[in-house]
CSV table of C-alpha atoms and ligand atoms in Angstrom, one decimal:
chain,number,residue,atom,x,y,z
X,796,MET,CA,82.0,177.5,92.5
X,797,ARG,CA,85.4,178.9,91.6
X,798,ARG,CA,85.8,181.4,88.8
X,799,ILE,CA,86.7,179.8,85.5
X,800,GLU,CA,89.9,181.7,85.2
X,801,ASP,CA,91.1,180.1,88.4
X,802,LEU,CA,90.7,176.6,87.0
X,803,ARG,CA,94.2,176.7,85.5
X,804,SER,CA,97.7,176.2,86.7
X,805,SER,CA,100.7,176.2,84.4
X,806,ARG,CA,102.7,174.3,86.9
X,807,ARG,CA,101.7,170.9,85.9
X,808,ILE,CA,101.8,171.4,82.3
X,809,ALA,CA,104.8,169.8,80.4
X,810,LYS,CA,107.2,172.5,79.3
X,811,ARG,CA,107.1,171.1,75.7
X,812,VAL,CA,103.3,171.9,75.7
X,813,GLN,CA,103.6,175.1,77.3
X,814,GLU,CA,106.0,176.3,74.6
X,815,ILE,CA,103.7,175.4,71.7
X,816,ARG,CA,102.1,178.5,70.3
X,817,PRO,CA,98.3,178.3,69.5
X,818,SER,CA,97.6,178.0,65.9
X,819,GLY,CA,97.5,181.4,64.1
X,820,ILE,CA,94.5,180.3,62.2
X,821,ARG,CA,92.4,179.6,65.3
X,822,ARG,CA,93.4,182.8,67.1
X,823,PHE,CA,92.0,184.6,64.1
X,824,PHE,CA,88.8,182.7,64.1
X,825,ASP,CA,88.1,183.4,67.6
X,826,LEU,CA,87.9,187.1,66.6
X,827,ILE,CA,85.0,186.5,64.2
X,828,ALA,CA,83.1,183.8,66.0
X,829,GLY,CA,79.4,184.5,66.1
X,830,ARG,CA,79.5,187.4,63.6
X,831,ASP,CA,77.1,186.8,60.7
X,832,ASP,CA,78.0,190.0,58.8
X,833,ILE,CA,81.5,188.6,57.9
X,834,ILE,CA,82.5,186.8,54.6
X,835,SER,CA,85.1,184.4,55.6
X,836,LEU,CA,87.7,183.2,53.3
X,837,GLY,CA,89.5,181.9,56.1
X,838,VAL,CA,88.5,178.4,56.7
X,839,GLY,CA,90.1,175.5,54.8
X,840,GLU,CA,86.9,173.5,54.7
X,841,PRO,CA,84.7,172.5,51.6
X,842,ASP,CA,81.5,174.5,51.4
X,843,PHE,CA,79.8,171.5,49.8
X,844,SER,CA,77.9,168.8,51.8
X,845,VAL,CA,79.0,165.3,51.9
X,846,PRO,CA,77.6,163.6,48.7
X,847,TRP,CA,74.2,162.2,49.4
X,848,ARG,CA,75.0,158.6,48.5
X,849,ILE,CA,77.9,158.6,51.2
X,850,ARG,CA,75.4,159.9,53.8
X,851,GLU,CA,72.9,157.3,52.9
X,852,GLU,CA,75.4,154.5,53.2
X,853,ILE,CA,76.4,155.9,56.7
X,854,ILE,CA,72.7,156.2,57.9
X,855,TYR,CA,72.1,152.6,56.5
X,856,ALA,CA,75.2,151.4,58.4
X,857,LEU,CA,73.8,153.0,61.6
X,858,GLU,CA,70.4,151.4,61.1
X,859,LYS,CA,72.1,148.0,60.6
X,860,GLY,CA,74.0,148.6,63.9
X,861,TYR,CA,77.4,148.6,62.4
X,862,THR,CA,78.9,150.4,65.4
X,863,ALA,CA,81.4,148.1,66.7
X,864,TYR,CA,85.2,148.5,66.4
X,865,THR,CA,86.8,147.4,63.2
X,866,SER,CA,90.3,145.8,63.1
X,867,ASN,CA,92.9,148.4,64.2
X,868,PHE,CA,94.1,148.5,60.6
X,869,GLY,CA,90.7,149.6,59.4
X,870,LEU,CA,88.2,147.7,57.2
X,871,LYS,CA,89.8,145.3,54.9
X,872,GLU,CA,87.6,146.2,52.0
X,873,LEU,CA,88.4,149.9,52.5
X,874,ARG,CA,92.2,149.2,52.6
X,875,GLU,CA,91.8,147.1,49.3
X,876,GLY,CA,89.7,150.0,47.8
X,877,ILE,CA,92.4,152.4,48.7
X,878,VAL,CA,95.1,150.4,47.0
X,879,GLU,CA,92.9,150.3,43.8
X,880,TYR,CA,92.1,154.1,44.1
X,881,TYR,CA,95.8,155.2,44.5
X,882,LYS,CA,96.9,153.5,41.4
X,883,LYS,CA,95.4,156.6,39.7
X,884,PHE,CA,98.2,158.5,41.2
X,885,GLY,CA,100.7,156.0,40.2
X,886,VAL,CA,101.2,154.1,43.5
X,887,LYS,CA,101.4,150.3,43.5
X,888,ALA,CA,100.9,148.9,47.1
X,889,TYR,CA,99.5,146.0,49.1
X,890,PRO,CA,96.5,146.4,51.3
X,891,GLU,CA,98.8,145.3,54.1
X,892,GLN,CA,100.6,148.7,53.6
X,893,VAL,CA,97.5,150.7,54.4
X,894,ILE,CA,96.1,151.9,57.7
X,895,ILE,CA,92.9,153.8,58.2
X,896,THR,CA,93.2,156.8,60.5
X,897,CYS,CA,91.0,159.5,62.2
X,898,GLY,CA,91.8,162.0,59.3
X,899,VAL,CA,95.2,162.9,57.9
X,900,SER,CA,95.8,164.7,61.2
X,901,GLU,CA,96.2,161.2,62.9
X,902,ALA,CA,98.0,159.6,60.1
X,903,LEU,CA,100.6,162.6,60.3
X,904,ASP,CA,100.9,162.2,64.2
X,905,LEU,CA,101.4,158.4,63.7
X,906,ALA,CA,104.0,158.9,60.9
X,907,VAL,CA,106.0,161.5,63.0
X,908,ARG,CA,105.9,159.6,66.2
X,909,THR,CA,106.9,156.5,64.5
X,910,LEU,CA,110.1,158.0,62.8
X,911,VAL,CA,111.2,160.7,65.1
X,912,ASP,CA,113.7,160.0,67.8
X,913,HIS,CA,114.9,162.5,70.3
X,914,GLY,CA,116.8,165.3,68.4
X,915,ASP,CA,116.1,164.0,64.9
X,916,VAL,CA,115.9,166.7,62.3
X,917,VAL,CA,112.6,167.1,60.4
X,918,LEU,CA,112.9,169.3,57.4
X,919,ILE,CA,109.8,171.5,56.9
X,920,PRO,CA,109.5,173.5,53.7
X,921,GLU,CA,107.6,176.7,54.5
X,922,PRO,CA,105.0,178.2,54.2
X,923,CYS,CA,103.3,175.0,55.3
X,924,TYR,CA,100.2,173.6,57.1
X,925,VAL,CA,100.2,174.7,60.7
X,926,SER,CA,100.6,171.3,62.3
X,927,TYR,CA,104.0,170.0,61.1
X,928,LYS,CA,106.2,172.0,63.2
X,929,PRO,CA,104.3,171.6,66.6
X,930,LEU,CA,103.9,168.0,66.0
X,931,THR,CA,107.7,167.5,65.4
X,932,TYR,CA,108.3,169.5,68.5
X,933,ILE,CA,105.9,167.4,70.7
X,934,CYS,CA,107.8,164.3,69.5
X,935,ASN,CA,111.1,165.8,70.7
X,936,GLY,CA,112.3,166.1,67.1
X,937,GLU,CA,114.1,169.3,65.8
X,938,PRO,CA,112.0,171.1,63.1
X,939,VAL,CA,114.2,172.9,60.6
X,940,GLU,CA,112.3,175.3,58.4
X,941,LEU,CA,113.2,175.7,54.8
X,942,SER,CA,111.9,178.8,53.1
X,943,THR,CA,110.5,178.0,49.6
X,944,LEU,CA,110.5,181.8,48.6
X,945,PRO,CA,110.5,183.5,46.1
X,946,ASP,CA,108.2,181.0,44.1
X,947,PHE,CA,107.1,178.6,46.9
X,948,LYS,CA,108.6,175.7,44.9
X,949,LEU,CA,110.8,173.2,46.6
X,950,THR,CA,113.8,172.3,44.4
X,951,TYR,CA,116.9,170.2,44.5
X,952,GLU,CA,119.0,173.3,45.3
X,953,LYS,CA,116.9,174.5,48.1
X,954,LEU,CA,116.8,171.0,49.7
X,955,MET,CA,120.6,170.5,49.4
X,956,SER,CA,121.1,173.8,51.1
X,957,ALA,CA,119.8,172.1,54.2
X,958,ALA,CA,122.4,169.2,54.0
X,959,ASN,CA,124.3,170.5,57.0
X,960,PHE,CA,121.4,169.9,59.3
X,961,LYS,CA,121.5,166.2,58.5
X,962,PRO,CA,117.8,165.9,58.2
X,963,LYS,CA,116.2,162.5,58.7
X,964,ILE,CA,112.7,163.3,57.5
X,965,LEU,CA,111.2,165.7,55.0
X,966,ILE,CA,107.5,166.5,55.2
X,967,ILE,CA,106.1,167.7,51.8
X,968,ASN,CA,102.5,168.8,51.0
X,969,TYR,CA,101.2,169.3,47.4
X,970,PRO,CA,99.0,170.7,46.2
X,971,ASN,CA,100.0,173.0,49.0
X,972,ASN,CA,98.2,174.6,51.9
X,973,PRO,CA,98.5,177.6,51.9
X,974,THR,CA,100.0,178.6,48.5
X,975,GLY,CA,98.1,176.2,46.1
X,976,VAL,CA,101.4,175.3,44.4
X,977,THR,CA,101.9,171.8,43.2
X,978,TYR,CA,104.7,169.7,41.5
X,979,SER,CA,105.0,168.0,38.1
X,980,ARG,CA,106.7,164.6,37.8
X,981,ARG,CA,109.9,166.2,36.8
X,982,GLU,CA,109.9,168.6,39.7
X,983,LEU,CA,109.1,165.6,42.0
X,984,GLU,CA,112.1,163.7,40.5
X,985,GLU,CA,114.4,166.6,41.8
X,986,ILE,CA,112.9,166.4,45.3
X,987,ALA,CA,113.4,162.5,45.1
X,988,ASP,CA,117.1,162.9,44.0
X,989,ALA,CA,117.8,165.2,47.0
X,990,ALA,CA,115.9,162.8,49.4
X,991,VAL,CA,118.1,160.0,48.2
X,992,GLU,CA,121.4,162.0,48.4
X,993,LEU,CA,120.4,163.1,51.9
X,994,ASP,CA,119.0,159.8,53.0
X,995,MET,CA,115.7,161.3,54.2
X,996,THR,CA,112.3,159.5,54.5
X,997,ILE,CA,109.6,161.6,53.0
X,998,ILE,CA,106.2,162.1,54.6
X,999,SER,CA,104.0,163.2,51.6
X,1000,ASP,CA,100.8,164.8,52.6
X,1001,GLU,CA,98.7,164.5,49.4
X,1002,ILE,CA,95.3,165.5,51.0
X,1003,TYR,CA,94.5,167.8,48.2
X,1004,ALA,CA,95.5,165.3,45.3
X,1005,GLU,CA,92.0,165.1,43.8
X,1006,LEU,CA,91.8,168.9,43.7
X,1007,THR,CA,94.4,169.5,41.0
X,1008,TYR,CA,93.6,171.8,38.2
X,1009,SER,CA,96.2,171.5,35.4
X,1010,GLU,CA,98.4,168.4,35.3
X,1011,LYS,CA,97.1,165.1,37.0
X,1012,HIS,CA,98.5,164.6,40.5
X,1013,THR,CA,101.5,162.3,40.7
X,1014,SER,CA,102.4,160.8,43.9
X,1015,ILE,CA,106.1,161.0,44.7
X,1016,ALA,CA,105.8,157.4,46.1
X,1017,SER,CA,105.3,156.4,42.5
X,1018,LEU,CA,108.8,157.4,41.3
X,1019,ASN,CA,111.4,154.9,40.7
X,1020,GLY,CA,113.1,153.7,44.0
X,1021,MET,CA,110.9,155.8,46.2
X,1022,GLU,CA,108.4,153.2,47.4
X,1023,ASP,CA,110.7,152.3,50.4
X,1024,ARG,CA,111.3,156.0,51.3
X,1025,VAL,CA,107.8,157.5,51.2
X,1026,ILE,CA,104.8,157.5,53.6
X,1027,VAL,CA,101.8,158.8,51.6
X,1028,LEU,CA,99.1,160.4,53.6
X,1029,ASN,CA,95.7,161.2,52.2
X,1030,GLY,CA,92.0,161.2,53.3
X,1031,PHE,CA,88.5,162.0,52.6
X,1032,SER,CA,88.2,165.4,54.3
X,1033,LYS,CA,88.9,167.7,51.4
X,1034,SER,CA,88.1,166.1,48.1
X,1035,PHE,CA,85.0,164.3,49.4
X,1036,ALA,CA,83.8,167.1,51.8
X,1037,MET,CA,83.9,164.7,54.6
X,1038,THR,CA,85.9,166.8,57.2
X,1039,GLY,CA,83.7,166.0,60.2
X,1040,LEU,CA,83.6,162.2,59.5
X,1041,ARG,CA,87.3,162.0,60.3
X,1042,ILE,CA,88.7,159.5,57.8
X,1043,GLY,CA,92.3,159.5,56.4
X,1044,PHE,CA,94.8,156.9,55.6
X,1045,ALA,CA,98.5,156.2,55.2
X,1046,ILE,CA,100.3,154.0,52.7
X,1047,ALA,CA,103.6,153.2,54.1
X,1048,PRO,CA,106.7,150.6,53.8
X,1049,LEU,CA,105.8,147.8,56.1
X,1050,ASP,CA,108.3,148.5,58.9
X,1051,VAL,CA,106.8,152.1,59.2
X,1052,LEU,CA,103.3,150.8,58.9
X,1053,GLU,CA,103.8,148.3,61.8
X,1054,GLY,CA,105.1,151.1,63.9
X,1055,MET,CA,102.3,153.4,63.2
X,1056,LEU,CA,99.9,150.5,64.0
X,1057,LYS,CA,101.4,150.1,67.4
X,1058,ILE,CA,100.6,153.6,68.3
X,1059,HIS,CA,97.2,153.7,66.7
X,1060,GLN,CA,96.1,150.5,68.5
X,1061,TYR,CA,96.9,152.1,71.9
X,1062,THR,CA,95.6,155.6,71.2
X,1063,MET,CA,92.7,155.4,68.7
X,1064,LEU,CA,92.0,151.7,68.4
X,1065,CYS,CA,90.2,152.4,65.0
X,1066,ALA,CA,88.8,155.1,62.9
X,1067,PRO,CA,84.9,155.6,63.4
X,1068,THR,CA,83.2,152.5,61.9
X,1069,PRO,CA,80.1,154.2,60.1
X,1070,SER,CA,82.6,156.8,58.6
X,1071,GLN,CA,84.8,154.0,57.2
X,1072,ILE,CA,81.7,152.5,55.6
X,1073,GLY,CA,81.0,156.0,54.2
X,1074,ALA,CA,84.6,156.2,52.8
X,1075,LEU,CA,84.1,152.9,51.2
X,1076,GLU,CA,81.1,154.3,49.3
X,1077,ALA,CA,83.1,157.5,48.6
X,1078,LEU,CA,85.5,155.6,46.5
X,1079,LYS,CA,82.5,154.8,44.2
X,1080,CYS,CA,81.5,158.5,44.1
X,1081,LEU,CA,84.5,160.1,42.0
X,1082,ASP,CA,82.0,161.6,39.7
X,1083,GLU,CA,80.8,163.8,42.7
X,1084,VAL,CA,84.4,164.8,43.4
X,1085,GLU,CA,84.8,165.9,39.8
X,1086,LYS,CA,81.8,168.2,40.0
X,1087,MET,CA,83.3,169.9,43.0
X,1088,ARG,CA,86.7,170.1,41.4
X,1089,THR,CA,85.2,171.7,38.3
X,1090,GLU,CA,83.4,174.3,40.6
X,1091,TYR,CA,86.7,175.0,42.6
X,1092,MET,CA,88.5,175.5,39.3
X,1093,ARG,CA,85.9,178.0,38.1
X,1094,ARG,CA,86.5,179.9,41.5
X,1095,ARG,CA,90.2,179.6,41.1
X,1096,ASN,CA,90.2,181.2,37.7
X,1097,TYR,CA,88.1,184.1,39.0
X,1098,VAL,CA,90.2,184.7,42.1
X,1099,LEU,CA,93.4,184.7,40.0
X,1100,LYS,CA,91.9,187.1,37.5
X,1101,GLU,CA,90.7,189.6,40.2
X,1102,LEU,CA,93.8,189.5,42.4
X,1103,LYS,CA,96.0,190.0,39.5
X,1104,LYS,CA,94.5,193.4,38.9
X,1105,VAL,CA,96.1,194.5,42.3
X,1106,THR,CA,99.0,192.2,43.2
X,1107,GLU,CA,101.2,189.2,42.4
X,1108,LEU,CA,100.4,185.7,43.6
X,1109,PRO,CA,101.7,182.1,42.7
X,1110,LYS,CA,99.3,180.4,40.2
X,1111,PRO,CA,97.3,178.1,42.4
X,1112,GLU,CA,97.4,174.8,40.6
X,1113,GLY,CA,95.5,172.8,43.3
X,1114,ALA,CA,93.8,172.8,46.7
X,1115,PHE,CA,91.3,175.7,47.2
X,1116,TYR,CA,93.7,178.5,48.4
X,1117,ALA,CA,95.3,181.5,46.9
X,1118,PHE,CA,98.4,183.2,48.5
X,1119,PRO,CA,98.6,186.7,47.3
X,1120,LYS,CA,101.5,189.1,48.3
X,1121,ILE,CA,100.4,192.2,50.2
X,1122,PRO,CA,101.1,195.0,47.9
X,1123,ILE,CA,100.8,197.8,50.4
X,1124,GLU,CA,102.8,198.8,53.5
X,1125,MET,CA,101.3,196.5,56.0
X,1126,SER,CA,102.3,193.3,57.8
X,1127,SER,CA,100.2,190.4,57.2
X,1128,GLU,CA,98.5,190.5,60.6
X,1129,GLU,CA,97.8,194.2,60.2
X,1130,PHE,CA,96.4,193.5,56.7
X,1131,ALA,CA,94.1,190.8,57.9
X,1132,GLU,CA,92.9,192.8,60.9
X,1133,LYS,CA,92.1,196.1,59.0
X,1134,LEU,CA,90.4,194.1,56.2
X,1135,LEU,CA,88.2,192.4,58.7
X,1136,ILE,CA,87.4,195.6,60.6
X,1137,GLU,CA,86.8,197.8,57.5
X,1138,LYS,CA,85.4,195.3,55.0
X,1139,SER,CA,84.2,192.5,57.1
X,1140,VAL,CA,86.2,190.0,55.0
X,1141,ALA,CA,88.2,187.4,56.9
X,1142,VAL,CA,91.5,185.9,55.4
X,1143,VAL,CA,94.4,184.3,57.2
X,1144,PRO,CA,97.7,186.2,57.9
X,1145,GLY,CA,100.5,184.5,55.9
X,1146,ASN,CA,102.7,184.2,59.0
X,1147,ALA,CA,100.3,181.6,60.5
X,1148,PHE,CA,102.1,179.2,58.0
X,1149,GLY,CA,105.6,180.2,59.0
X,1150,GLU,CA,108.0,183.1,58.8
X,1151,SER,CA,108.3,182.9,55.1
X,1152,GLY,CA,104.7,183.6,54.8
X,1153,GLU,CA,105.0,187.0,56.2
X,1154,GLY,CA,104.0,189.6,53.6
X,1155,PHE,CA,101.2,187.4,52.2
X,1156,VAL,CA,97.7,186.4,53.1
X,1157,ARG,CA,95.7,183.1,52.6
X,1158,LEU,CA,92.3,183.1,51.0
X,1159,SER,CA,90.2,180.1,50.8
X,1160,TYR,CA,87.9,179.9,47.7
X,1161,ALA,CA,85.8,177.2,49.3
X,1162,VAL,CA,82.8,179.6,49.6
X,1163,LYS,CA,79.9,180.0,47.2
X,1164,PHE,CA,80.7,182.1,44.1
X,1165,GLU,CA,78.4,185.0,45.0
X,1166,LYS,CA,80.1,185.5,48.3
X,1167,LEU,CA,83.5,185.0,46.7
X,1168,ARG,CA,82.7,187.7,44.1
X,1169,GLU,CA,81.7,190.2,46.9
X,1170,ALA,CA,84.6,189.5,49.0
X,1171,LEU,CA,87.0,190.0,46.1
X,1172,ASN,CA,85.4,193.3,45.2
X,1173,ARG,CA,85.9,194.4,48.8
X,1174,ILE,CA,89.5,193.3,48.9
X,1175,VAL,CA,90.3,195.1,45.7
X,1176,ASP,CA,88.7,198.2,47.0
X,1177,PHE,CA,90.6,198.1,50.3
X,1178,ILE,CA,94.0,197.6,48.5
X,1179,ASP,CA,93.2,200.5,46.0
X,1180,LYS,CA,92.3,202.7,49.0
X,1181,TYR,CA,95.6,202.2,50.7
X,1182,ALA,CA,97.7,202.0,47.5
X,1183,LYS,CA,96.4,205.6,46.8
X,1184,SER,CA,96.9,207.1,50.4
G,1640,PLP,N1,97.0,168.3,55.9
G,1640,PLP,C1,96.8,169.5,55.3
G,1640,PLP,C2,97.8,170.0,54.3
G,1640,PLP,C3,95.6,170.1,55.5
G,1640,PLP,O1,95.3,171.3,55.0
G,1640,PLP,C4,94.7,169.6,56.5
G,1640,PLP,C5,93.6,170.3,57.0
G,1640,PLP,O2,93.3,171.4,56.7
G,1640,PLP,C6,95.0,168.4,57.1
G,1640,PLP,C7,96.2,167.7,56.8
G,1640,PLP,C8,94.2,167.7,58.2
G,1640,PLP,O3,93.2,167.0,57.5
G,1640,PLP,P1,92.2,166.0,58.2
G,1640,PLP,O4,90.8,166.7,58.3
G,1640,PLP,O5,92.1,164.7,57.2
G,1640,PLP,O6,92.7,165.7,59.5
């Protein structure tokens, strides 16, 4: 048998793919794989189990043998349920505008592939979720990064400063991964005004909508005149702790939805049937989401209080991340690596989320409170030590 290293040749791999950098998060996690002594504030994954009622419904679906394909669109009852559910975020839509996907990841892929022609400019406010840029690139689009520094908020002025690039698409995500920042209705109106002026279609990744701590989440698709300009993406991974069950959805104008469906039917066919049945049950379990949200908020308050002793950070208003500034002379990679080696705490270097994330690190508080407390003690100690030296 040949050696494993020899089972690789870069000659046949498309240049576009060769040029994609592996995710900075993954690279970091390879470093800690298999080490039990580490407290990881790295992964963006709920520490809760899927609520029991949802699991039961999935088990029951399997027992009844519901394992065939569904329609390409997804289960009709689930699409109807999502239309009802999304009214709470202000969106009025028809079930025909909804497609069920394998996580928000697939919905995002479908939306970008449906909208992006060769050379189209996609505006990507940064720091941002790691997949927006590579995905645009894979689709032969031109990603243009827009820094949201210093406060990590996208504004009318920041958006208009990119007018010269003639962007066709804007990808927004709020509550935001990695910063935890979110937007009020008034702030969203500014973004909507700029989108109209620049004639952009918005892909709005609202995967953390349920995990909002002060104001209620408003979808940008609910603003006057935006229903034809916005593709809403959301799913069950984060708010319902269903990451491995792979259910997301998009609510889109009909032309966009039909384009997305064309790709979905030839690539994915449908989202997993038992998981779709679980998602239908999830929509009846919002009380479970509320319990998780309350616990995340308790942790958010604690993280904010502790970190403020040693550094500055934008107040996380949603999701389960904090994005503190590194208050000592270290790059974000250096900080994360030294913290890992010296204190056995894993965080993600901010530059994994784009250049404007340099000088910051991302902490996920989707870990049990006791571990979080211990990790923060160690982080505060670590910063104190280097601040004094
Ligand atoms: N969008 C954002 C902002 C995320 O943080 C994540 C996962 O971390 C995803 C999309 C992917 O979610 P899913 O598990 O639904 O594919």
